[in-house]
XYZ file of C-alpha atoms in Angstrom:
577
model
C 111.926 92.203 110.606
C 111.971 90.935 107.123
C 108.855 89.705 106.229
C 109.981 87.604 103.166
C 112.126 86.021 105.709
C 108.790 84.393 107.313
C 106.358 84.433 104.130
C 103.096 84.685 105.361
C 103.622 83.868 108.722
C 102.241 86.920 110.974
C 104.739 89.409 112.819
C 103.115 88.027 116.495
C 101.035 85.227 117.780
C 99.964 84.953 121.123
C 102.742 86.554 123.615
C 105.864 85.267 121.002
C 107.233 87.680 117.797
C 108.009 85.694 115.228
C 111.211 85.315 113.387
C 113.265 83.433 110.686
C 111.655 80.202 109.145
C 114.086 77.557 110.407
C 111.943 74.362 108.995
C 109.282 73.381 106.745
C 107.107 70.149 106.372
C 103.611 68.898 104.791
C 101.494 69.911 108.159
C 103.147 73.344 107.965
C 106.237 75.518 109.048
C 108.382 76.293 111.709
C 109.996 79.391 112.948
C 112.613 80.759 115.193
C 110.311 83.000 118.056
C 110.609 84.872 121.194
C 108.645 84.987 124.321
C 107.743 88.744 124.764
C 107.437 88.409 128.579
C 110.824 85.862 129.308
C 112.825 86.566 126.014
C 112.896 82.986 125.525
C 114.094 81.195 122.286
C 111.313 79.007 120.916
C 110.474 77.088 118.075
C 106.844 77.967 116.847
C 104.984 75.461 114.176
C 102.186 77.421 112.213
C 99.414 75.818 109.940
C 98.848 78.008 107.414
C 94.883 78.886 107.013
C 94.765 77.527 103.778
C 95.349 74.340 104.949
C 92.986 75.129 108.161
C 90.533 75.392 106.161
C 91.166 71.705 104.064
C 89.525 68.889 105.404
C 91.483 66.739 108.471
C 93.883 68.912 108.566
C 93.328 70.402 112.029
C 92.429 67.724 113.436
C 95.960 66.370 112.763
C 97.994 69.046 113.852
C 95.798 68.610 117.274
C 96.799 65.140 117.153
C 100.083 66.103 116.822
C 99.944 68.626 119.610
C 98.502 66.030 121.899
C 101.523 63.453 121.091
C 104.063 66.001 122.431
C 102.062 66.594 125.551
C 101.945 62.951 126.230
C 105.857 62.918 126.231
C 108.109 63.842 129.105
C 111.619 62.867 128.109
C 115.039 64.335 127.985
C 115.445 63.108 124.108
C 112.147 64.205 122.713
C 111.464 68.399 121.928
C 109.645 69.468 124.473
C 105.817 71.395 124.355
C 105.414 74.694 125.625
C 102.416 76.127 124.418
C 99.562 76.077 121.950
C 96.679 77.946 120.374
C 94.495 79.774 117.711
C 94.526 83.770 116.441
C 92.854 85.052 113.116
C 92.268 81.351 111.920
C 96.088 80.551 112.596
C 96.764 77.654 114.371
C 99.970 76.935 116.043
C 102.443 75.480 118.903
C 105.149 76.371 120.553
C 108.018 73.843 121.281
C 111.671 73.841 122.688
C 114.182 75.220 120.123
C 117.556 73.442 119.624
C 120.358 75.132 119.437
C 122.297 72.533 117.182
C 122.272 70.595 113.932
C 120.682 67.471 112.528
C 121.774 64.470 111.633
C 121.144 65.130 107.957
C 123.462 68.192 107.992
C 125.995 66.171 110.104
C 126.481 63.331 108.037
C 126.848 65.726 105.211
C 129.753 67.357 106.784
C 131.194 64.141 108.283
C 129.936 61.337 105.675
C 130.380 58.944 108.435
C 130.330 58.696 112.465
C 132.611 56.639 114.540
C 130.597 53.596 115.798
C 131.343 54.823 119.549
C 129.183 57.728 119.152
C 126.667 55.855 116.640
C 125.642 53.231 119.956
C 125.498 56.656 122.269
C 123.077 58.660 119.539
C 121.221 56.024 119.272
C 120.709 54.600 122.925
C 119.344 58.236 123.441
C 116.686 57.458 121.085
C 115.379 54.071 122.189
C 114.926 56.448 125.318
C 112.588 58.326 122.872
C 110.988 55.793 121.158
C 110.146 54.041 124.583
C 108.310 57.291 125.613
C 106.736 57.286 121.997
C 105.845 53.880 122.222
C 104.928 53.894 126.210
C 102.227 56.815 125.362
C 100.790 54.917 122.347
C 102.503 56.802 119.608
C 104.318 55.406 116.483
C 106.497 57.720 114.931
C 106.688 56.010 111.703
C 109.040 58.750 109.970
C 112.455 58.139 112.106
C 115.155 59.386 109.730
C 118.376 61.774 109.790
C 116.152 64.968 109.312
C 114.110 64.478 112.501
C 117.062 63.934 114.878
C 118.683 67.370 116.211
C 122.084 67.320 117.544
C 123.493 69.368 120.503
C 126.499 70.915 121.083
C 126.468 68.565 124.247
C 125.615 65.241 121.944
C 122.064 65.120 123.412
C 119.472 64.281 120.643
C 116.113 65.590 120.267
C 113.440 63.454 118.381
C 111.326 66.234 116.780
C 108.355 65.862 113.947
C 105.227 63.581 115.282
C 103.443 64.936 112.238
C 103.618 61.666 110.155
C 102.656 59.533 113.262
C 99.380 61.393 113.952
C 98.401 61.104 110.014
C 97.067 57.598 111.678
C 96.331 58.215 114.890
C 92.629 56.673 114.655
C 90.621 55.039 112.170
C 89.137 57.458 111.210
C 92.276 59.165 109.661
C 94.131 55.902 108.942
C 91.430 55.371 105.462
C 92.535 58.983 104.129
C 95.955 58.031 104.220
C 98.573 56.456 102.132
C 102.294 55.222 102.672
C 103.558 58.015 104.415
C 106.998 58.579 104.968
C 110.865 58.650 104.022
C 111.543 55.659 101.732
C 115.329 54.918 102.560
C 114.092 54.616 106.191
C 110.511 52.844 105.935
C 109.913 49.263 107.250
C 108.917 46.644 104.796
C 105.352 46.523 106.406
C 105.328 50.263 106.180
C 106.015 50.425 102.773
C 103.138 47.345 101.862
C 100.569 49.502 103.881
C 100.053 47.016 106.590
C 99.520 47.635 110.192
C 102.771 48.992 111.835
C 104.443 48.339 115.382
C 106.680 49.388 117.847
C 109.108 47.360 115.769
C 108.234 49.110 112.353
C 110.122 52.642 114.493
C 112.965 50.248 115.347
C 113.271 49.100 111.905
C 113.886 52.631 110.724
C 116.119 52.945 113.986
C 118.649 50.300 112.102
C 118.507 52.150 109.158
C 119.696 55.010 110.198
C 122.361 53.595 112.239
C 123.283 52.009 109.502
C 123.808 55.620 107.345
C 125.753 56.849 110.483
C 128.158 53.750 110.167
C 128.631 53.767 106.606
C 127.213 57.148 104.888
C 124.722 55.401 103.226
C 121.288 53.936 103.374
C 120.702 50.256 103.480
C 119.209 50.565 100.400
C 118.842 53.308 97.992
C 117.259 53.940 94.829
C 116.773 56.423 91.352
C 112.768 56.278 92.142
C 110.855 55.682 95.309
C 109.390 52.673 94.367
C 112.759 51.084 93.635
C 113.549 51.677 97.236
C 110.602 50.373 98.162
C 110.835 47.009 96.123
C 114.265 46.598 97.728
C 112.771 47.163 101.063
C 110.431 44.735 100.798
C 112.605 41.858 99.161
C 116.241 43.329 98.388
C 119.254 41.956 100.491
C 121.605 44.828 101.972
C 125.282 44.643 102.248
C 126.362 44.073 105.534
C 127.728 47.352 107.564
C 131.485 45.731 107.791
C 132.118 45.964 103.923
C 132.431 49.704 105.058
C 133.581 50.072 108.242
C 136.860 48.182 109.241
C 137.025 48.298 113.027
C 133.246 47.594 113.351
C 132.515 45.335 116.366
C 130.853 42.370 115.663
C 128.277 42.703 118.599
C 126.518 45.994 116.755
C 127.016 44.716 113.189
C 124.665 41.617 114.303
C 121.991 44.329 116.095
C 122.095 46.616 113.199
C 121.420 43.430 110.993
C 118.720 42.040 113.267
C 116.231 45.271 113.576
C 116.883 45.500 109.872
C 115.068 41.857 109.301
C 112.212 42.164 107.004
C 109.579 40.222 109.240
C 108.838 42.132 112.484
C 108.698 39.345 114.988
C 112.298 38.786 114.502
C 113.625 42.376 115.141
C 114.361 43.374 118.878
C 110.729 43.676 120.994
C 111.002 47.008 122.018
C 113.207 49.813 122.405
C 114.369 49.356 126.095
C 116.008 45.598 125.081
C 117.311 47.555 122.223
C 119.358 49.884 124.161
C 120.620 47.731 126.588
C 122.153 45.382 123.652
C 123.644 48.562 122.805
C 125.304 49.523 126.098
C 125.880 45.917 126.140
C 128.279 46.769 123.337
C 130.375 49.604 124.776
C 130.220 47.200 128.139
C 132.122 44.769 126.296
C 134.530 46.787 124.228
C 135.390 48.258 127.481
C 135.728 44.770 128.921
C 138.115 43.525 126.248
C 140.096 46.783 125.930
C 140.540 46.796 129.719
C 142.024 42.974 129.220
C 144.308 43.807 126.649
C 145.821 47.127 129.039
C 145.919 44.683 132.303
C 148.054 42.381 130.286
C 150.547 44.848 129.172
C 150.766 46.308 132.177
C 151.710 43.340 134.215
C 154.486 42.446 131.182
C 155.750 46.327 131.911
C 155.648 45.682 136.081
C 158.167 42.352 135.431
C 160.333 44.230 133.118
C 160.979 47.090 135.417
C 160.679 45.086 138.247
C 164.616 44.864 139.749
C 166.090 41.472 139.145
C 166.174 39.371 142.656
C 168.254 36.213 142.756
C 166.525 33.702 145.171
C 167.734 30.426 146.354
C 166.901 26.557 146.277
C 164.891 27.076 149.582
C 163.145 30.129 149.203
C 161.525 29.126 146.031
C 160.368 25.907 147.406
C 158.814 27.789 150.252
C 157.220 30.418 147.597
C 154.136 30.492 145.810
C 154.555 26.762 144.819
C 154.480 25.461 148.115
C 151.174 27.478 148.634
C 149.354 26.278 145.673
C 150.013 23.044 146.641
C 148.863 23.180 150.154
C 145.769 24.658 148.315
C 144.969 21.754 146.208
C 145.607 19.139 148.900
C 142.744 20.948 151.053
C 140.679 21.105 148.297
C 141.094 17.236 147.809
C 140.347 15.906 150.976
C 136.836 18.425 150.983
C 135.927 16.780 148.225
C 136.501 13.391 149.685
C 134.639 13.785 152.873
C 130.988 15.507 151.295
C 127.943 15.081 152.452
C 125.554 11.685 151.820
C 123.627 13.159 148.864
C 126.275 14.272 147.340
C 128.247 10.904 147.283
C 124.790 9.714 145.950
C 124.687 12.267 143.209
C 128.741 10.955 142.244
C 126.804 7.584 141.512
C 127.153 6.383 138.347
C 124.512 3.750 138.535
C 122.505 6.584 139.553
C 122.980 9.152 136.942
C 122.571 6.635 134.313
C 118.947 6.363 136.195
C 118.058 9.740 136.490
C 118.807 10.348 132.581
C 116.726 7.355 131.249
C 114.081 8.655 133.462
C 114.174 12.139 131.868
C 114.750 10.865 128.215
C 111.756 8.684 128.648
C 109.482 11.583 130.316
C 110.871 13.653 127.531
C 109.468 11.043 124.892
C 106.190 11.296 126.688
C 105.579 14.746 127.477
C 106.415 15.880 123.652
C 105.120 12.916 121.380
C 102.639 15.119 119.534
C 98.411 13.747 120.371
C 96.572 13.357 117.465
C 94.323 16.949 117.019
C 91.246 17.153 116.698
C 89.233 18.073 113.222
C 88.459 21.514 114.574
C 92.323 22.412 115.542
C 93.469 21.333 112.528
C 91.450 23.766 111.137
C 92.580 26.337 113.614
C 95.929 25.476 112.434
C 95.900 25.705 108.878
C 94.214 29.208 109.715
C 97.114 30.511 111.208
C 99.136 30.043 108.605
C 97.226 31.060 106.222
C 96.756 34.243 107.742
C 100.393 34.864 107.777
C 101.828 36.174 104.001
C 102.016 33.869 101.528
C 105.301 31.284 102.203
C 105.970 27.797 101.672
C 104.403 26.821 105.035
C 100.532 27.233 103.045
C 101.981 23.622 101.617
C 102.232 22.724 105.441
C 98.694 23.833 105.586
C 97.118 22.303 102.572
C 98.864 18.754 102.852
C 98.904 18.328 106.477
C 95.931 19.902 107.961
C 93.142 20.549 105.012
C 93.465 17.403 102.319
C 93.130 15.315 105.119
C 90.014 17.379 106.628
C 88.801 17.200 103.495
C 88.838 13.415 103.086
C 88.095 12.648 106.368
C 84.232 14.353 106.474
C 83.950 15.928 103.139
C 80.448 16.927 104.102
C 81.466 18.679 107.192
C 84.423 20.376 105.792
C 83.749 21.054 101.681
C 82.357 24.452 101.688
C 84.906 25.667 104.813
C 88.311 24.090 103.315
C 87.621 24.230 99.510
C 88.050 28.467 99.439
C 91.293 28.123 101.428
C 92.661 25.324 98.993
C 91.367 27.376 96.212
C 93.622 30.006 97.802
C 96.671 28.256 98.751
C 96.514 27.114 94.451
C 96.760 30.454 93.633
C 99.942 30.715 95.280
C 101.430 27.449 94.081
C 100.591 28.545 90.432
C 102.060 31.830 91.167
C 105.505 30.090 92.645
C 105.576 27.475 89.327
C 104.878 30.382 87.457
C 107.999 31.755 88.546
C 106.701 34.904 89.985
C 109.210 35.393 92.643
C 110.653 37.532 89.562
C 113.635 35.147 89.694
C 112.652 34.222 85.686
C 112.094 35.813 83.214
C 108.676 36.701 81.460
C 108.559 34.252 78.593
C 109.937 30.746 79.536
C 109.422 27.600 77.661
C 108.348 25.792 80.813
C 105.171 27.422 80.828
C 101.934 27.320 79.501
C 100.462 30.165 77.855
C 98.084 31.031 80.922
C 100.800 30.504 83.309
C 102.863 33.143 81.125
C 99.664 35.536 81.658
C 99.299 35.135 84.542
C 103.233 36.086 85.555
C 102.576 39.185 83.111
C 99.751 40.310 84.699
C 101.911 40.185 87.869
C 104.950 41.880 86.664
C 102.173 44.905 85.942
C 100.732 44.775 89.175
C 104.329 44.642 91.283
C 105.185 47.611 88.819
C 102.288 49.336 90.142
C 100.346 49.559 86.649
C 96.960 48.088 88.338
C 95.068 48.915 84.867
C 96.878 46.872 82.380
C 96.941 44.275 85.282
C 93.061 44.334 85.149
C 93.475 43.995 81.648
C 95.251 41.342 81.606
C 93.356 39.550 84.061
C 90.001 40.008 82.688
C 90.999 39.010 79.101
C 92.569 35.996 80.380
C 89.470 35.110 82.372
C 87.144 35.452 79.326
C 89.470 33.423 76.917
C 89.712 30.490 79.126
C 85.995 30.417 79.841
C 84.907 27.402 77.803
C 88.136 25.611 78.380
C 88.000 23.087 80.755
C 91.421 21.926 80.906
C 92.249 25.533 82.106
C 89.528 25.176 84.624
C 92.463 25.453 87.383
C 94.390 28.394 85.780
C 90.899 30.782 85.188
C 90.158 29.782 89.089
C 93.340 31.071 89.654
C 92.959 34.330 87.055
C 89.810 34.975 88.949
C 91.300 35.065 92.151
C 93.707 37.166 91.500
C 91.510 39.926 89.525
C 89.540 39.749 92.716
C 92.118 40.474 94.913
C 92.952 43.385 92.662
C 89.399 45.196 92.098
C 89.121 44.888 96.444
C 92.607 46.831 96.807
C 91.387 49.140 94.223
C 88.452 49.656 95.883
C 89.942 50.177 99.470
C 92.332 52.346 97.500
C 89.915 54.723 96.343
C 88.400 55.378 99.961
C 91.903 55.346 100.955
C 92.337 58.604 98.885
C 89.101 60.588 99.570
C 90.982 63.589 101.211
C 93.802 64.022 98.625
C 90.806 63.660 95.568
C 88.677 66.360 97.886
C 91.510 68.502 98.641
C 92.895 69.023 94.780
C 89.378 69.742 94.036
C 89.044 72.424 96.706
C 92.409 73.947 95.769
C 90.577 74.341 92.216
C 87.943 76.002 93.407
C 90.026 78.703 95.252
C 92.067 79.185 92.138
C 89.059 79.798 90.324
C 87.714 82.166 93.094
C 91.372 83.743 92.356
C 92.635 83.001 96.001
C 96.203 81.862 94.006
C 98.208 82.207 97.480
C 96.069 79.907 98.920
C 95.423 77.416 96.420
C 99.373 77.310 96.002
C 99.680 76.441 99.709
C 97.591 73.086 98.863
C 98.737 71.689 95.714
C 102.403 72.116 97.671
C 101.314 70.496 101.301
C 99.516 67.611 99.126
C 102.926 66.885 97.612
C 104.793 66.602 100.311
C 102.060 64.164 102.148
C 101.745 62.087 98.980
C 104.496 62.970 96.732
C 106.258 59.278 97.164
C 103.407 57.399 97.538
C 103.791 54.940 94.348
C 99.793 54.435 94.104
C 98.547 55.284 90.771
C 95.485 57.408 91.871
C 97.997 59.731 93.826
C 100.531 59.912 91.257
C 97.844 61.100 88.931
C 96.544 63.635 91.720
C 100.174 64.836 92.175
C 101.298 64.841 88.922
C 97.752 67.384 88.258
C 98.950 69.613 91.440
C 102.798 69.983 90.478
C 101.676 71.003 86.882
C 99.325 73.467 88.458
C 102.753 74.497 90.329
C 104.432 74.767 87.277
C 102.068 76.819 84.727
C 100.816 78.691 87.974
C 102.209 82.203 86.391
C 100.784 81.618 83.029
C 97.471 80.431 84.919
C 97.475 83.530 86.600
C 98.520 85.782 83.827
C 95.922 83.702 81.433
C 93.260 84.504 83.998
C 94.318 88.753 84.660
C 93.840 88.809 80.771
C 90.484 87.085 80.613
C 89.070 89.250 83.231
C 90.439 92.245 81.846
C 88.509 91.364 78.647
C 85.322 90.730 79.754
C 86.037 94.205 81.720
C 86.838 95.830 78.682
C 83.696 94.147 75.929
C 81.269 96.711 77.563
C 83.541 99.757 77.199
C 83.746 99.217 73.898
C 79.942 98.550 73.447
């Protein structure tokens, strides 16, 4: 056995010999392996002990052992085994004996839509076992889907998914996973759903229809701005015989808000058999029609006279529709009630007028409109806040002032931050300098553009300046209420950022201190599995952490070599003495 084949990875563990590395990911690797006692094919994931040793790291790769056991379905790799030998951690799953997506598409480019709606009603079947044991997989893309010989698919990698599996884990993290295929809410850092997996789901159908993503990018936070706000071009620009029926599915569970994608992954795939139901339907139509055009044509030619076509299918038709008629005539009492006019026209003024009733809108009390206007305002920031402030709020407000002042004020003060934010024209849709605005507003819309570019220091700079210069001017009184705002809003991200990070910050320094301890295998084994866990995350504090570790990466020879020479120095100094 070649042992470069497998790196580190150990000739045996537990009762399986170990072969070639077949796949590779943040939370470790995975290799081909054979069951000593059955001579079984398996596929065995190993965390290296470097990583065992780094802080949360076992934990997740039990996490991620424990998703598999929860799931018992055809589509999903199934769990054989796990366990622990010289500080070596692995499991032992189901090896497929196929290809994935990724490598498909790159052979094919595209997929015929037939076989896109079968691939991917196996993986609702997935997802609903995900989702039915609790688990969002929240890294659904090409490289995670194997392929059979057979056309079965395997969902494979719940790695990503138990990176927030509690809590506890969910304040280390950041945005985790594959950028062309990440929901909008994913890529924000909100909460995500059931419908954040399904979201991904229509992106990849939609690479399988047209050999690209939805929307793609030269950096990952291009991709991810597009996510959150771009438009994508509709899947029948690329494919000519698409039906219309999955076009409109692939568009809705790629709709930025989450409520108006499908509600789970069982409704999903029967919309999608729906689909072959009705091509099947109108294909079936179309044969039956030219089939009964080929019986008449080869049908032998039968000349019939006067009398036997009156006595044909004419004469029964119309015996037919004379029975009919006189049923009709003799129904029942409340049925010659119900053909009425008088009392139709009745029955609908009653039900217009009950309708008038039952939906003219009671006047709310003080404490539901409140309620109200908080429910929109907890929603993102959208034009229905002016719903909130004029309807529900200014009136509050002038109603009992002394009731309501120090509850409504805040939430005016907030919805004013966004109406100076849409005057300000900071949808993006102008341009930085305009001679509409004031000089605050154009500020304001700079310190913005910084922010939304992910440059949260010249932001705060910005911010604060603009705060100080306006402090004495009270004709800006509005616009510093609004600077002030915002620079709050940015210093509390920044600070749940920072705890947000604690385990990349403590890992980089720990793989520091093993370089310095000269353990360069091990350190090396960090710096890489940090990259690949944080390497597209656009947040400045890991960009600077990940910029640190790939330069580490990079001079790691000359570190090493730099290092060999100073100790053999210091070894040499008291020869010479």
């Amino acid at each position: 056995m070649n042992k470069q084949e497998h790196e580190s990875a150990p000739d045996r563990l537990g009762e399986y010999l170990i072969g070639k590395k077949i796949g590779a990911g943040g939370m470790g690797s995975v290799y081909l392996a054979t069951n000593v006692h059955t001579d079984q094919l398996v596929a065995i994931k190993i965390l290296p002990s470097a990583l065992a040793r780094e802080p949360g790291f076992v934990e997740r790769f039990h996490r991620e052992i424990e998703a598999l056991k929860k799931m018992h379905n055809p589509y999903v790799i199934e769990f054989y085994d796990s366990g622990v030998e010289n500080d070596i951690y692995y499991y032992v799953m189901e090896y497929v004996d196929g290809e994935t997506l990724t490598k498909r598409l790159r052979r094919e480019k595209r997929i015929d839509w037939k076989t896109v709606v079968e691939i991917s009603i196996q993986i609702c079947s997935a997802l609903k076992a995900a989702h039915d044991a609790g688990i969002i997989h929240r890294d659904l893309k090409p490289s995670n889907l194997m392929l059979k010989e057979d056309g079965t698919v395997k969902l494979a990698d719940f790695g990503v998914a138990q990176l927030f599996a509690t809590e506890k884990l969910t304040v280390t993290g950041g945005i985790i996973g594959t950028a062309e295929y990440m929901s909008p809410e994913q890529a924000e850092g909100k909460r995500v759903s059931r419908q954040s997996d399904l979201y991904s789901l229509g992106a990849v159908m939609y690479v399988m229809l047209t050999g690209k993503p939805p929307f793609s990018g030269k950096t990952m936070l291009a991709i991810i701005q597009k996510q959150k706000y771009g438009q994508f071009d509709k899947p029948s620009r690329y494919v000519d015989d698409l039906p219309i029926w999955l076009e409109e599915i692939v568009c809705q569970l790629l709709e930025k808000d989450p409520q108006k994608r499908f509600p789970d992954a069982y409704v999903l795939s029967r919309r999608l058999q729906e689909v072959l139901n009705k091509y099947e339907m109108s294909t079936s139509e179309d044969t039956y029609a030219l089939s009964g055009t080929s019986d008449v044509s080869v049908t032998p030619t039968v000349v019939q006279s006067a009398s036997d076509q009156e006595a044909g299918s004419g004469t029964l038709m119309q015996g037919l529709m004379r029975a009919q008629l006189e049923a009709d005539s003799t129904g029942s009492r409340l049925s010659r009630l119900f053909d009425n006019t008088f009392f139709l026209l009745g029955i609908l003024l009653l039900l217009v007028l009950g309708g008038y009733y039952w939906f003219q809108e009671r006047e709310l009390t003080q404490e539901e409109m409140y309620n109200e206007a908080e429910l929109i305002l907890n929603q993102p920031e959208n034009p229905e806040w002016y719903t909130a402030r004029d309807k529900y709020l200014i009136p509050l407000l002038e109603s009992d002032p002394n009731k309501w002042e120090s509850q409504v004020r805040p939430k005016l003060k907030q919805i004013q931050v966004y109406v100076t934010r849409t005057e300000a024209g900071m949808s993006g849709k102008r341009k930085l300098r305009s001679v509409t605005q004031t000089e605050p507003q154009r500020f304001i819309m700079l310190a913005q553009h910084y922010r939304d570019a992910g440059n949260l220091v010249q932001a705060e700079i910005v911010l604060s300046a603009l705060v100080d210069a306006l402090h004495a001017d009270k004709e800006q009184k509005e616009m510093r209420a609004v600077a002030e705002q915002m620079l709050k809003e940015l210093r509390d991200n920044a600070n749940r950022t920072a705890k947000r990070y604690v385990m990349l910050t403590q890992s980089m320094a720990n793989a520091d201190a093993l370089f310095q301890k000269k353990k360069y295998q091990e350190a090396e084994a960090v710096w890489k599995a940090l990259i690949v866990l944080y390497g597209q995350d656009p947040n400045e504090v890991a960009q600077k952490e990940i910029n640190k570790a790939k330069q580490n990466l990079a001079k790691l020879p000359e570190l090493i070599q730099a290092e060999e020479s100073t100790t053999e120095t210091q070894k040499a100094e008291p020869e010479n003495e």
